[in-house]
mmCIF file with all atom_site columns, C-alpha atoms and ligand atoms in Angstrom:
data_model
loop_
_atom_site.group_PDB
_atom_site.id
_atom_site.type_symbol
_atom_site.label_atom_id
_atom_site.label_alt_id
_atom_site.label_comp_id
_atom_site.label_asym_id
_atom_site.label_entity_id
_atom_site.label_seq_id
_atom_site.pdbx_PDB_ins_code
_atom_site.Cartn_x
_atom_site.Cartn_y
_atom_site.Cartn_z
_atom_site.occupancy
_atom_site.B_iso_or_equiv
_atom_site.pdbx_formal_charge
_atom_site.auth_seq_id
_atom_site.auth_comp_id
_atom_site.auth_asym_id
_atom_site.auth_atom_id
_atom_site.pdbx_PDB_model_num
ATOM   1   C CA  . MET A 1 1   ? 16.436  -37.210 13.552 1.00 92.00 ? 86  MET A CA  1
ATOM   2   C CA  . LYS A 1 2   ? 14.722  -33.774 13.900 1.00 96.00 ? 87  LYS A CA  1
ATOM   3   C CA  . ALA A 1 3   ? 11.985  -34.825 11.448 1.00 98.00 ? 88  ALA A CA  1
ATOM   4   C CA  . LEU A 1 4   ? 11.369  -38.076 13.349 1.00 97.00 ? 89  LEU A CA  1
ATOM   5   C CA  . ARG A 1 5   ? 11.250  -36.210 16.666 1.00 96.00 ? 90  ARG A CA  1
ATOM   6   C CA  . GLU A 1 6   ? 8.691   -33.783 15.219 1.00 97.00 ? 91  GLU A CA  1
ATOM   7   C CA  . ALA A 1 7   ? 6.559   -36.608 13.826 1.00 98.00 ? 92  ALA A CA  1
ATOM   8   C CA  . LEU A 1 8   ? 6.622   -38.447 17.165 1.00 97.00 ? 93  LEU A CA  1
ATOM   9   C CA  . GLY A 1 9   ? 5.693   -35.173 18.885 1.00 97.00 ? 94  GLY A CA  1
ATOM   10  C CA  . GLN A 1 10  ? 2.319   -35.244 17.134 1.00 97.00 ? 95  GLN A CA  1
ATOM   11  C CA  . TYR A 1 11  ? 1.219   -37.749 19.752 1.00 97.00 ? 96  TYR A CA  1
ATOM   12  C CA  . ALA A 1 12  ? -0.244  -35.652 22.616 1.00 97.00 ? 97  ALA A CA  1
ATOM   13  C CA  . THR A 1 13  ? 0.629   -36.803 26.124 1.00 98.00 ? 98  THR A CA  1
ATOM   14  C CA  . GLY A 1 14  ? 0.337   -35.816 29.745 1.00 98.00 ? 99  GLY A CA  1
ATOM   15  C CA  . VAL A 1 15  ? 3.468   -34.893 31.674 1.00 98.00 ? 100 VAL A CA  1
ATOM   16  C CA  . ALA A 1 16  ? 4.885   -36.694 34.713 1.00 98.00 ? 101 ALA A CA  1
ATOM   17  C CA  . VAL A 1 17  ? 7.855   -36.205 36.999 1.00 99.00 ? 102 VAL A CA  1
ATOM   18  C CA  . VAL A 1 18  ? 9.416   -39.491 38.083 1.00 99.00 ? 103 VAL A CA  1
ATOM   19  C CA  . THR A 1 19  ? 11.082  -39.223 41.504 1.00 98.00 ? 104 THR A CA  1
ATOM   20  C CA  . THR A 1 20  ? 13.085  -41.530 43.707 1.00 98.00 ? 105 THR A CA  1
ATOM   21  C CA  . VAL A 1 21  ? 15.467  -41.707 46.650 1.00 98.00 ? 106 VAL A CA  1
ATOM   22  C CA  . THR A 1 22  ? 18.182  -44.276 47.339 1.00 97.00 ? 107 THR A CA  1
ATOM   23  C CA  . PRO A 1 23  ? 18.738  -45.887 50.775 1.00 95.00 ? 108 PRO A CA  1
ATOM   24  C CA  . ALA A 1 24  ? 21.735  -43.500 51.080 1.00 96.00 ? 109 ALA A CA  1
ATOM   25  C CA  . GLY A 1 25  ? 19.399  -40.519 50.629 1.00 96.00 ? 110 GLY A CA  1
ATOM   26  C CA  . ASP A 1 26  ? 20.316  -39.524 47.055 1.00 96.00 ? 111 ASP A CA  1
ATOM   27  C CA  . ARG A 1 27  ? 17.251  -38.085 45.316 1.00 97.00 ? 112 ARG A CA  1
ATOM   28  C CA  . ALA A 1 28  ? 16.510  -37.890 41.597 1.00 98.00 ? 113 ALA A CA  1
ATOM   29  C CA  . GLY A 1 29  ? 13.631  -36.430 39.610 1.00 98.00 ? 114 GLY A CA  1
ATOM   30  C CA  . VAL A 1 30  ? 13.093  -36.345 35.852 1.00 98.00 ? 115 VAL A CA  1
ATOM   31  C CA  . THR A 1 31  ? 10.302  -34.917 33.686 1.00 98.00 ? 116 THR A CA  1
ATOM   32  C CA  . VAL A 1 32  ? 8.927   -37.536 31.275 1.00 98.00 ? 117 VAL A CA  1
ATOM   33  C CA  . ASN A 1 33  ? 6.121   -38.015 28.804 1.00 98.00 ? 118 ASN A CA  1
ATOM   34  C CA  . SER A 1 34  ? 7.035   -41.656 28.113 1.00 98.00 ? 119 SER A CA  1
ATOM   35  C CA  . PHE A 1 35  ? 4.885   -42.905 31.006 1.00 98.00 ? 120 PHE A CA  1
ATOM   36  C CA  . ALA A 1 36  ? 2.338   -45.572 30.067 1.00 98.00 ? 121 ALA A CA  1
ATOM   37  C CA  . SER A 1 37  ? 0.160   -48.086 31.840 1.00 98.00 ? 122 SER A CA  1
ATOM   38  C CA  . VAL A 1 38  ? 1.052   -51.681 30.954 1.00 98.00 ? 123 VAL A CA  1
ATOM   39  C CA  . SER A 1 39  ? -1.097  -54.098 32.960 1.00 98.00 ? 124 SER A CA  1
ATOM   40  C CA  . LEU A 1 40  ? -3.903  -53.938 35.527 1.00 98.00 ? 125 LEU A CA  1
ATOM   41  C CA  . ASP A 1 41  ? -3.375  -57.426 36.974 1.00 98.00 ? 126 ASP A CA  1
ATOM   42  C CA  . PRO A 1 42  ? -0.592  -57.344 37.981 1.00 98.00 ? 127 PRO A CA  1
ATOM   43  C CA  . PRO A 1 43  ? -0.551  -53.520 38.115 1.00 98.00 ? 128 PRO A CA  1
ATOM   44  C CA  . LEU A 1 44  ? 2.416   -52.539 35.924 1.00 99.00 ? 129 LEU A CA  1
ATOM   45  C CA  . VAL A 1 45  ? 3.541   -49.239 34.372 1.00 99.00 ? 130 VAL A CA  1
ATOM   46  C CA  . LEU A 1 46  ? 6.534   -48.187 32.298 1.00 99.00 ? 131 LEU A CA  1
ATOM   47  C CA  . TRP A 1 47  ? 8.576   -45.106 31.513 1.00 99.00 ? 132 TRP A CA  1
ATOM   48  C CA  . CYS A 1 48  ? 11.751  -44.497 29.531 1.00 98.00 ? 133 CYS A CA  1
ATOM   49  C CA  . LEU A 1 49  ? 14.916  -42.693 30.616 1.00 98.00 ? 134 LEU A CA  1
ATOM   50  C CA  . SER A 1 50  ? 17.785  -41.599 28.394 1.00 98.00 ? 135 SER A CA  1
ATOM   51  C CA  . GLY A 1 51  ? 20.808  -43.823 28.939 1.00 97.00 ? 136 GLY A CA  1
ATOM   52  C CA  . ARG A 1 52  ? 22.853  -40.605 29.073 1.00 97.00 ? 137 ARG A CA  1
ATOM   53  C CA  . SER A 1 53  ? 20.841  -39.208 31.990 1.00 97.00 ? 138 SER A CA  1
ATOM   54  C CA  . PRO A 1 54  ? 22.957  -38.462 35.079 1.00 96.00 ? 139 PRO A CA  1
ATOM   55  C CA  . SER A 1 55  ? 19.917  -39.629 37.079 1.00 97.00 ? 140 SER A CA  1
ATOM   56  C CA  . ALA A 1 56  ? 20.016  -43.167 35.612 1.00 98.00 ? 141 ALA A CA  1
ATOM   57  C CA  . ILE A 1 57  ? 22.430  -44.457 38.235 1.00 97.00 ? 142 ILE A CA  1
ATOM   58  C CA  . THR A 1 58  ? 20.147  -43.177 41.029 1.00 98.00 ? 143 THR A CA  1
ATOM   59  C CA  . PHE A 1 59  ? 17.009  -44.812 39.572 1.00 98.00 ? 144 PHE A CA  1
ATOM   60  C CA  . LEU A 1 60  ? 18.854  -48.090 38.999 1.00 98.00 ? 145 LEU A CA  1
ATOM   61  C CA  . GLY A 1 61  ? 20.257  -48.030 42.553 1.00 97.00 ? 146 GLY A CA  1
ATOM   62  C CA  . ALA A 1 62  ? 16.977  -47.079 44.233 1.00 98.00 ? 147 ALA A CA  1
ATOM   63  C CA  . GLY A 1 63  ? 15.001  -49.942 42.702 1.00 98.00 ? 148 GLY A CA  1
ATOM   64  C CA  . GLN A 1 64  ? 11.787  -47.984 43.130 1.00 98.00 ? 149 GLN A CA  1
ATOM   65  C CA  . PHE A 1 65  ? 10.194  -44.793 41.827 1.00 98.00 ? 150 PHE A CA  1
ATOM   66  C CA  . VAL A 1 66  ? 7.111   -42.594 41.953 1.00 98.00 ? 151 VAL A CA  1
ATOM   67  C CA  . ILE A 1 67  ? 5.229   -41.412 38.860 1.00 98.00 ? 152 ILE A CA  1
ATOM   68  C CA  . ASN A 1 68  ? 3.838   -37.930 39.685 1.00 98.00 ? 153 ASN A CA  1
ATOM   69  C CA  . VAL A 1 69  ? 1.152   -36.895 37.151 1.00 98.00 ? 154 VAL A CA  1
ATOM   70  C CA  . LEU A 1 70  ? 1.353   -33.104 36.744 1.00 98.00 ? 155 LEU A CA  1
ATOM   71  C CA  . ALA A 1 71  ? -1.623  -30.750 36.871 1.00 97.00 ? 156 ALA A CA  1
ATOM   72  C CA  . ALA A 1 72  ? -2.198  -27.910 34.386 1.00 97.00 ? 157 ALA A CA  1
ATOM   73  C CA  . ASP A 1 73  ? -0.746  -25.361 36.848 1.00 97.00 ? 158 ASP A CA  1
ATOM   74  C CA  . GLN A 1 74  ? 2.508   -27.315 37.344 1.00 98.00 ? 159 GLN A CA  1
ATOM   75  C CA  . GLU A 1 75  ? 4.356   -26.371 34.158 1.00 98.00 ? 160 GLU A CA  1
ATOM   76  C CA  . HIS A 1 76  ? 7.079   -24.813 36.370 1.00 98.00 ? 161 HIS A CA  1
ATOM   77  C CA  . LEU A 1 77  ? 7.729   -28.257 37.909 1.00 98.00 ? 162 LEU A CA  1
ATOM   78  C CA  . SER A 1 78  ? 7.908   -29.842 34.460 1.00 98.00 ? 163 SER A CA  1
ATOM   79  C CA  . ARG A 1 79  ? 10.495  -27.254 33.379 1.00 98.00 ? 164 ARG A CA  1
ATOM   80  C CA  . ARG A 1 80  ? 12.453  -27.555 36.632 1.00 98.00 ? 165 ARG A CA  1
ATOM   81  C CA  . PHE A 1 81  ? 12.780  -31.354 36.507 1.00 98.00 ? 166 PHE A CA  1
ATOM   82  C CA  . ALA A 1 82  ? 13.690  -31.205 32.804 1.00 98.00 ? 167 ALA A CA  1
ATOM   83  C CA  . THR A 1 83  ? 16.667  -28.939 33.561 1.00 98.00 ? 168 THR A CA  1
ATOM   84  C CA  . PRO A 1 84  ? 19.949  -30.326 34.899 1.00 96.00 ? 169 PRO A CA  1
ATOM   85  C CA  . MET A 1 85  ? 20.823  -28.589 38.202 1.00 95.00 ? 170 MET A CA  1
ATOM   86  C CA  . PRO A 1 86  ? 22.538  -29.532 41.471 1.00 92.00 ? 171 PRO A CA  1
ATOM   87  C CA  . ASP A 1 87  ? 19.338  -29.874 43.553 1.00 95.00 ? 172 ASP A CA  1
ATOM   88  C CA  . LYS A 1 88  ? 16.095  -30.044 41.556 1.00 98.00 ? 173 LYS A CA  1
ATOM   89  C CA  . PHE A 1 89  ? 14.152  -30.553 44.821 1.00 98.00 ? 174 PHE A CA  1
ATOM   90  C CA  . ALA A 1 90  ? 15.239  -27.253 46.453 1.00 97.00 ? 175 ALA A CA  1
ATOM   91  C CA  . GLY A 1 91  ? 12.054  -25.301 47.255 1.00 97.00 ? 176 GLY A CA  1
ATOM   92  C CA  . VAL A 1 92  ? 9.815   -28.067 45.881 1.00 98.00 ? 177 VAL A CA  1
ATOM   93  C CA  . GLU A 1 93  ? 7.164   -29.405 48.271 1.00 98.00 ? 178 GLU A CA  1
ATOM   94  C CA  . THR A 1 94  ? 7.141   -33.189 48.648 1.00 98.00 ? 179 THR A CA  1
ATOM   95  C CA  . ARG A 1 95  ? 5.564   -35.640 51.039 1.00 97.00 ? 180 ARG A CA  1
ATOM   96  C CA  . PRO A 1 96  ? 6.607   -39.245 51.600 1.00 97.00 ? 181 PRO A CA  1
ATOM   97  C CA  . THR A 1 97  ? 4.599   -42.036 50.025 1.00 96.00 ? 182 THR A CA  1
ATOM   98  C CA  . GLU A 1 98  ? 3.679   -45.049 52.162 1.00 93.00 ? 183 GLU A CA  1
ATOM   99  C CA  . THR A 1 99  ? 6.840   -46.631 50.748 1.00 91.00 ? 184 THR A CA  1
ATOM   100 C CA  . GLY A 1 100 ? 9.007   -43.648 51.812 1.00 95.00 ? 185 GLY A CA  1
ATOM   101 C CA  . LEU A 1 101 ? 9.544   -42.080 48.384 1.00 98.00 ? 186 LEU A CA  1
ATOM   102 C CA  . PRO A 1 102 ? 9.307   -38.318 47.698 1.00 98.00 ? 187 PRO A CA  1
ATOM   103 C CA  . ALA A 1 103 ? 5.948   -37.585 46.025 1.00 98.00 ? 188 ALA A CA  1
ATOM   104 C CA  . LEU A 1 104 ? 5.286   -34.090 44.658 1.00 98.00 ? 189 LEU A CA  1
ATOM   105 C CA  . THR A 1 105 ? 2.270   -32.305 46.122 1.00 98.00 ? 190 THR A CA  1
ATOM   106 C CA  . GLY A 1 106 ? -0.589  -30.813 44.086 1.00 98.00 ? 191 GLY A CA  1
ATOM   107 C CA  . THR A 1 107 ? -0.437  -33.498 41.392 1.00 98.00 ? 192 THR A CA  1
ATOM   108 C CA  . LEU A 1 108 ? -3.418  -35.250 39.771 1.00 98.00 ? 193 LEU A CA  1
ATOM   109 C CA  . ALA A 1 109 ? -2.194  -38.663 40.891 1.00 98.00 ? 194 ALA A CA  1
ATOM   110 C CA  . HIS A 1 110 ? 0.877   -40.542 41.940 1.00 98.00 ? 195 HIS A CA  1
ATOM   111 C CA  . PHE A 1 111 ? 1.917   -44.182 41.558 1.00 98.00 ? 196 PHE A CA  1
ATOM   112 C CA  . ALA A 1 112 ? 4.633   -45.520 43.873 1.00 98.00 ? 197 ALA A CA  1
ATOM   113 C CA  . CYS A 1 113 ? 6.318   -48.483 42.200 1.00 98.00 ? 198 CYS A CA  1
ATOM   114 C CA  . GLN A 1 114 ? 8.886   -51.190 42.761 1.00 98.00 ? 199 GLN A CA  1
ATOM   115 C CA  . THR A 1 115 ? 11.124  -51.618 39.709 1.00 98.00 ? 200 THR A CA  1
ATOM   116 C CA  . VAL A 1 116 ? 10.568  -55.143 38.346 1.00 98.00 ? 201 VAL A CA  1
ATOM   117 C CA  . THR A 1 117 ? 12.560  -55.000 35.078 1.00 98.00 ? 202 THR A CA  1
ATOM   118 C CA  . VAL A 1 118 ? 14.798  -52.552 33.229 1.00 98.00 ? 203 VAL A CA  1
ATOM   119 C CA  . TYR A 1 119 ? 14.939  -53.267 29.498 1.00 98.00 ? 204 TYR A CA  1
ATOM   120 C CA  . ASP A 1 120 ? 17.454  -52.031 26.960 1.00 98.00 ? 205 ASP A CA  1
ATOM   121 C CA  . GLY A 1 121 ? 15.518  -49.636 24.738 1.00 98.00 ? 206 GLY A CA  1
ATOM   122 C CA  . GLY A 1 122 ? 18.128  -48.389 22.295 1.00 98.00 ? 207 GLY A CA  1
ATOM   123 C CA  . ASP A 1 123 ? 19.362  -45.032 23.567 1.00 98.00 ? 208 ASP A CA  1
ATOM   124 C CA  . HIS A 1 124 ? 16.862  -45.257 26.468 1.00 98.00 ? 209 HIS A CA  1
ATOM   125 C CA  . LEU A 1 125 ? 16.298  -47.566 29.437 1.00 98.00 ? 210 LEU A CA  1
ATOM   126 C CA  . ILE A 1 126 ? 12.744  -48.883 29.807 1.00 98.00 ? 211 ILE A CA  1
ATOM   127 C CA  . PHE A 1 127 ? 11.743  -49.084 33.472 1.00 98.00 ? 212 PHE A CA  1
ATOM   128 C CA  . VAL A 1 128 ? 8.819   -51.395 34.255 1.00 99.00 ? 213 VAL A CA  1
ATOM   129 C CA  . GLY A 1 129 ? 7.419   -51.014 37.756 1.00 98.00 ? 214 GLY A CA  1
ATOM   130 C CA  . ARG A 1 130 ? 4.785   -52.708 39.866 1.00 98.00 ? 215 ARG A CA  1
ATOM   131 C CA  . ILE A 1 131 ? 2.421   -50.245 41.565 1.00 98.00 ? 216 ILE A CA  1
ATOM   132 C CA  . GLU A 1 132 ? 2.647   -50.671 45.345 1.00 98.00 ? 217 GLU A CA  1
ATOM   133 C CA  . GLU A 1 133 ? 0.560   -47.655 46.332 1.00 97.00 ? 218 GLU A CA  1
ATOM   134 C CA  . TYR A 1 134 ? -1.285  -44.918 44.486 1.00 98.00 ? 219 TYR A CA  1
ATOM   135 C CA  . GLN A 1 135 ? -3.357  -41.795 45.097 1.00 97.00 ? 220 GLN A CA  1
ATOM   136 C CA  . ARG A 1 136 ? -5.699  -39.880 42.818 1.00 98.00 ? 221 ARG A CA  1
ATOM   137 C CA  . SER A 1 137 ? -6.781  -36.262 43.316 1.00 96.00 ? 222 SER A CA  1
ATOM   138 C CA  . GLY A 1 138 ? -7.987  -35.468 39.800 1.00 85.00 ? 223 GLY A CA  1
ATOM   139 C CA  . GLY A 1 139 ? -8.181  -32.094 38.043 1.00 94.00 ? 224 GLY A CA  1
ATOM   140 C CA  . GLU A 1 140 ? -6.976  -30.661 34.757 1.00 96.00 ? 225 GLU A CA  1
ATOM   141 C CA  . PRO A 1 141 ? -3.798  -32.233 33.334 1.00 97.00 ? 226 PRO A CA  1
ATOM   142 C CA  . LEU A 1 142 ? -0.675  -30.606 31.951 1.00 97.00 ? 227 LEU A CA  1
ATOM   143 C CA  . VAL A 1 143 ? -0.598  -31.522 28.261 1.00 97.00 ? 228 VAL A CA  1
ATOM   144 C CA  . PHE A 1 144 ? 2.402   -31.728 25.920 1.00 97.00 ? 229 PHE A CA  1
ATOM   145 C CA  . HIS A 1 145 ? 2.104   -31.744 22.125 1.00 97.00 ? 230 HIS A CA  1
ATOM   146 C CA  . SER A 1 146 ? 4.392   -30.845 19.233 1.00 96.00 ? 231 SER A CA  1
ATOM   147 C CA  . GLY A 1 147 ? 7.187   -29.685 21.533 1.00 96.00 ? 232 GLY A CA  1
ATOM   148 C CA  . GLY A 1 148 ? 5.059   -27.342 23.672 1.00 97.00 ? 233 GLY A CA  1
ATOM   149 C CA  . TYR A 1 149 ? 2.684   -27.174 26.628 1.00 97.00 ? 234 TYR A CA  1
ATOM   150 C CA  . ARG A 1 150 ? -0.965  -27.052 25.579 1.00 93.00 ? 235 ARG A CA  1
ATOM   151 C CA  . GLU A 1 151 ? -4.213  -26.142 27.240 1.00 84.00 ? 236 GLU A CA  1
ATOM   152 C CA  . PHE A 1 152 ? -6.482  -29.036 28.065 1.00 84.00 ? 237 PHE A CA  1
ATOM   153 C CA  . CYS A 1 153 ? -9.889  -28.655 26.422 1.00 77.00 ? 238 CYS A CA  1
ATOM   154 C CA  . THR A 1 154 ? -12.847 -30.212 28.154 1.00 72.00 ? 239 THR A CA  1
ATOM   155 C CA  . ASP A 1 155 ? -15.607 -31.576 25.921 1.00 62.00 ? 240 ASP A CA  1
ATOM   156 C CA  . LEU A 1 156 ? -17.728 -28.542 26.784 1.00 56.00 ? 241 LEU A CA  1
ATOM   157 C CA  . ARG A 1 157 ? -15.049 -26.042 25.783 1.00 59.00 ? 242 ARG A CA  1
ATOM   158 C CA  . MET A 1 158 ? -14.471 -27.911 22.529 1.00 57.00 ? 243 MET A CA  1
ATOM   159 C CA  . LEU A 1 159 ? -18.192 -27.793 21.822 1.00 58.00 ? 244 LEU A CA  1
ATOM   160 C CA  . ASN A 1 160 ? -18.153 -24.037 22.515 1.00 58.00 ? 245 ASN A CA  1
ATOM   161 C CA  . GLN A 1 161 ? -15.211 -23.597 20.161 1.00 55.00 ? 246 GLN A CA  1
ATOM   162 C CA  . VAL A 1 162 ? -16.994 -25.244 17.251 1.00 53.00 ? 247 VAL A CA  1
ATOM   163 C CA  . GLY A 1 163 ? -20.161 -23.312 18.144 1.00 50.00 ? 248 GLY A CA  1
ATOM   164 C CA  . ALA A 1 164 ? -22.222 -26.425 18.879 1.00 44.00 ? 249 ALA A CA  1
HETATM 165 C C1  . LIG B 2 .   ? 7.605   -32.685 28.410 1.00 86.27 ? 54  LIG B C1  1
HETATM 166 C C2  . LIG B 2 .   ? 8.929   -33.397 28.528 1.00 86.27 ? 54  LIG B C2  1
HETATM 167 C C3  . LIG B 2 .   ? 8.990   -34.769 28.413 1.00 86.27 ? 54  LIG B C3  1
HETATM 168 C C4  . LIG B 2 .   ? 10.202  -35.469 28.544 1.00 86.27 ? 54  LIG B C4  1
HETATM 169 N N1  . LIG B 2 .   ? 10.196  -36.837 28.465 1.00 86.27 ? 54  LIG B N1  1
HETATM 170 C C5  . LIG B 2 .   ? 11.354  -37.514 28.679 1.00 86.27 ? 54  LIG B C5  1
HETATM 171 C C6  . LIG B 2 .   ? 11.345  -38.939 28.718 1.00 86.27 ? 54  LIG B C6  1
HETATM 172 O O1  . LIG B 2 .   ? 10.308  -39.574 28.563 1.00 86.27 ? 54  LIG B O1  1
HETATM 173 N N2  . LIG B 2 .   ? 12.523  -39.569 28.939 1.00 86.27 ? 54  LIG B N2  1
HETATM 174 C C7  . LIG B 2 .   ? 13.705  -38.877 29.126 1.00 86.27 ? 54  LIG B C7  1
HETATM 175 O O2  . LIG B 2 .   ? 14.757  -39.506 29.322 1.00 86.27 ? 54  LIG B O2  1
HETATM 176 N N3  . LIG B 2 .   ? 13.733  -37.518 29.098 1.00 86.27 ? 54  LIG B N3  1
HETATM 177 C C8  . LIG B 2 .   ? 12.590  -36.826 28.898 1.00 86.27 ? 54  LIG B C8  1
HETATM 178 N N4  . LIG B 2 .   ? 12.587  -35.455 28.909 1.00 86.27 ? 54  LIG B N4  1
HETATM 179 C C9  . LIG B 2 .   ? 13.876  -34.754 29.110 1.00 86.27 ? 54  LIG B C9  1
HETATM 180 C C10 . LIG B 2 .   ? 14.331  -34.799 30.572 1.00 86.27 ? 54  LIG B C10 1
HETATM 181 O O3  . LIG B 2 .   ? 13.351  -34.315 31.459 1.00 86.27 ? 54  LIG B O3  1
HETATM 182 C C11 . LIG B 2 .   ? 15.606  -33.949 30.748 1.00 86.27 ? 54  LIG B C11 1
HETATM 183 O O4  . LIG B 2 .   ? 16.600  -34.417 29.856 1.00 86.27 ? 54  LIG B O4  1
HETATM 184 C C12 . LIG B 2 .   ? 16.138  -33.980 32.174 1.00 86.27 ? 54  LIG B C12 1
HETATM 185 O O5  . LIG B 2 .   ? 17.197  -33.053 32.287 1.00 86.27 ? 54  LIG B O5  1
HETATM 186 C C13 . LIG B 2 .   ? 16.634  -35.348 32.569 1.00 86.27 ? 54  LIG B C13 1
HETATM 187 O O6  . LIG B 2 .   ? 17.079  -35.300 33.900 1.00 86.27 ? 54  LIG B O6  1
HETATM 188 P P1  . LIG B 2 .   ? 18.638  -35.417 34.237 1.00 86.27 ? 54  LIG B P1  1
HETATM 189 O O7  . LIG B 2 .   ? 19.230  -34.073 33.939 1.00 86.27 ? 54  LIG B O7  1
HETATM 190 O O8  . LIG B 2 .   ? 18.674  -35.770 35.667 1.00 86.27 ? 54  LIG B O8  1
HETATM 191 O O9  . LIG B 2 .   ? 19.174  -36.457 33.326 1.00 86.27 ? 54  LIG B O9  1
HETATM 192 C C14 . LIG B 2 .   ? 11.397  -34.741 28.779 1.00 86.27 ? 54  LIG B C14 1
HETATM 193 C C15 . LIG B 2 .   ? 11.345  -33.342 28.885 1.00 86.27 ? 54  LIG B C15 1
HETATM 194 C C16 . LIG B 2 .   ? 10.121  -32.681 28.773 1.00 86.27 ? 54  LIG B C16 1
HETATM 195 C C17 . LIG B 2 .   ? 10.085  -31.175 28.924 1.00 86.27 ? 54  LIG B C17 1
#
């Protein structure tokens, strides 16, 4: 299992926090790197959540979610939303999306989605959502590779590194 995890970790990804709120006001937020775009027309994305996650019931009940794409300076948010605690949102700045969901501020982009299907994915649930609203700010991304946070290298910096 450890060897497989380490092999899978060779695939570098960005980092996102998926957030939601139920009609009753229960909020959930989880750090993920399983986010992927699926389709442009219709606009669909997916992400995977451990079936053992205490947040699963909230995401299933809410029926909608926001993918918040973290910036390079938001490692603290990645760590916070990857740590079980009573209120992950305490002290975290959010603003409502057009659909009333809590979006994190200072991110590179967010995608507010309606859940269209939840597939059984072994020990994970695969959430597929239709993008209802999105915003893009841009900037340098937070990068995750081989179990750690990495610095994003622009083409220019890579050229400098190899002395080109
Ligand atoms: C960079 C990174 C990526 C992660 N990706 C996922 C993921 O895709 N799916 C998942 O279920 N957990 C993922 N996790 C672990 C969850 O963030 C962590 O288990 C969190 O505590 C889940 O929230 P919960 O306590 O509300 O269940 C990731 C953690 C980190 C640091």
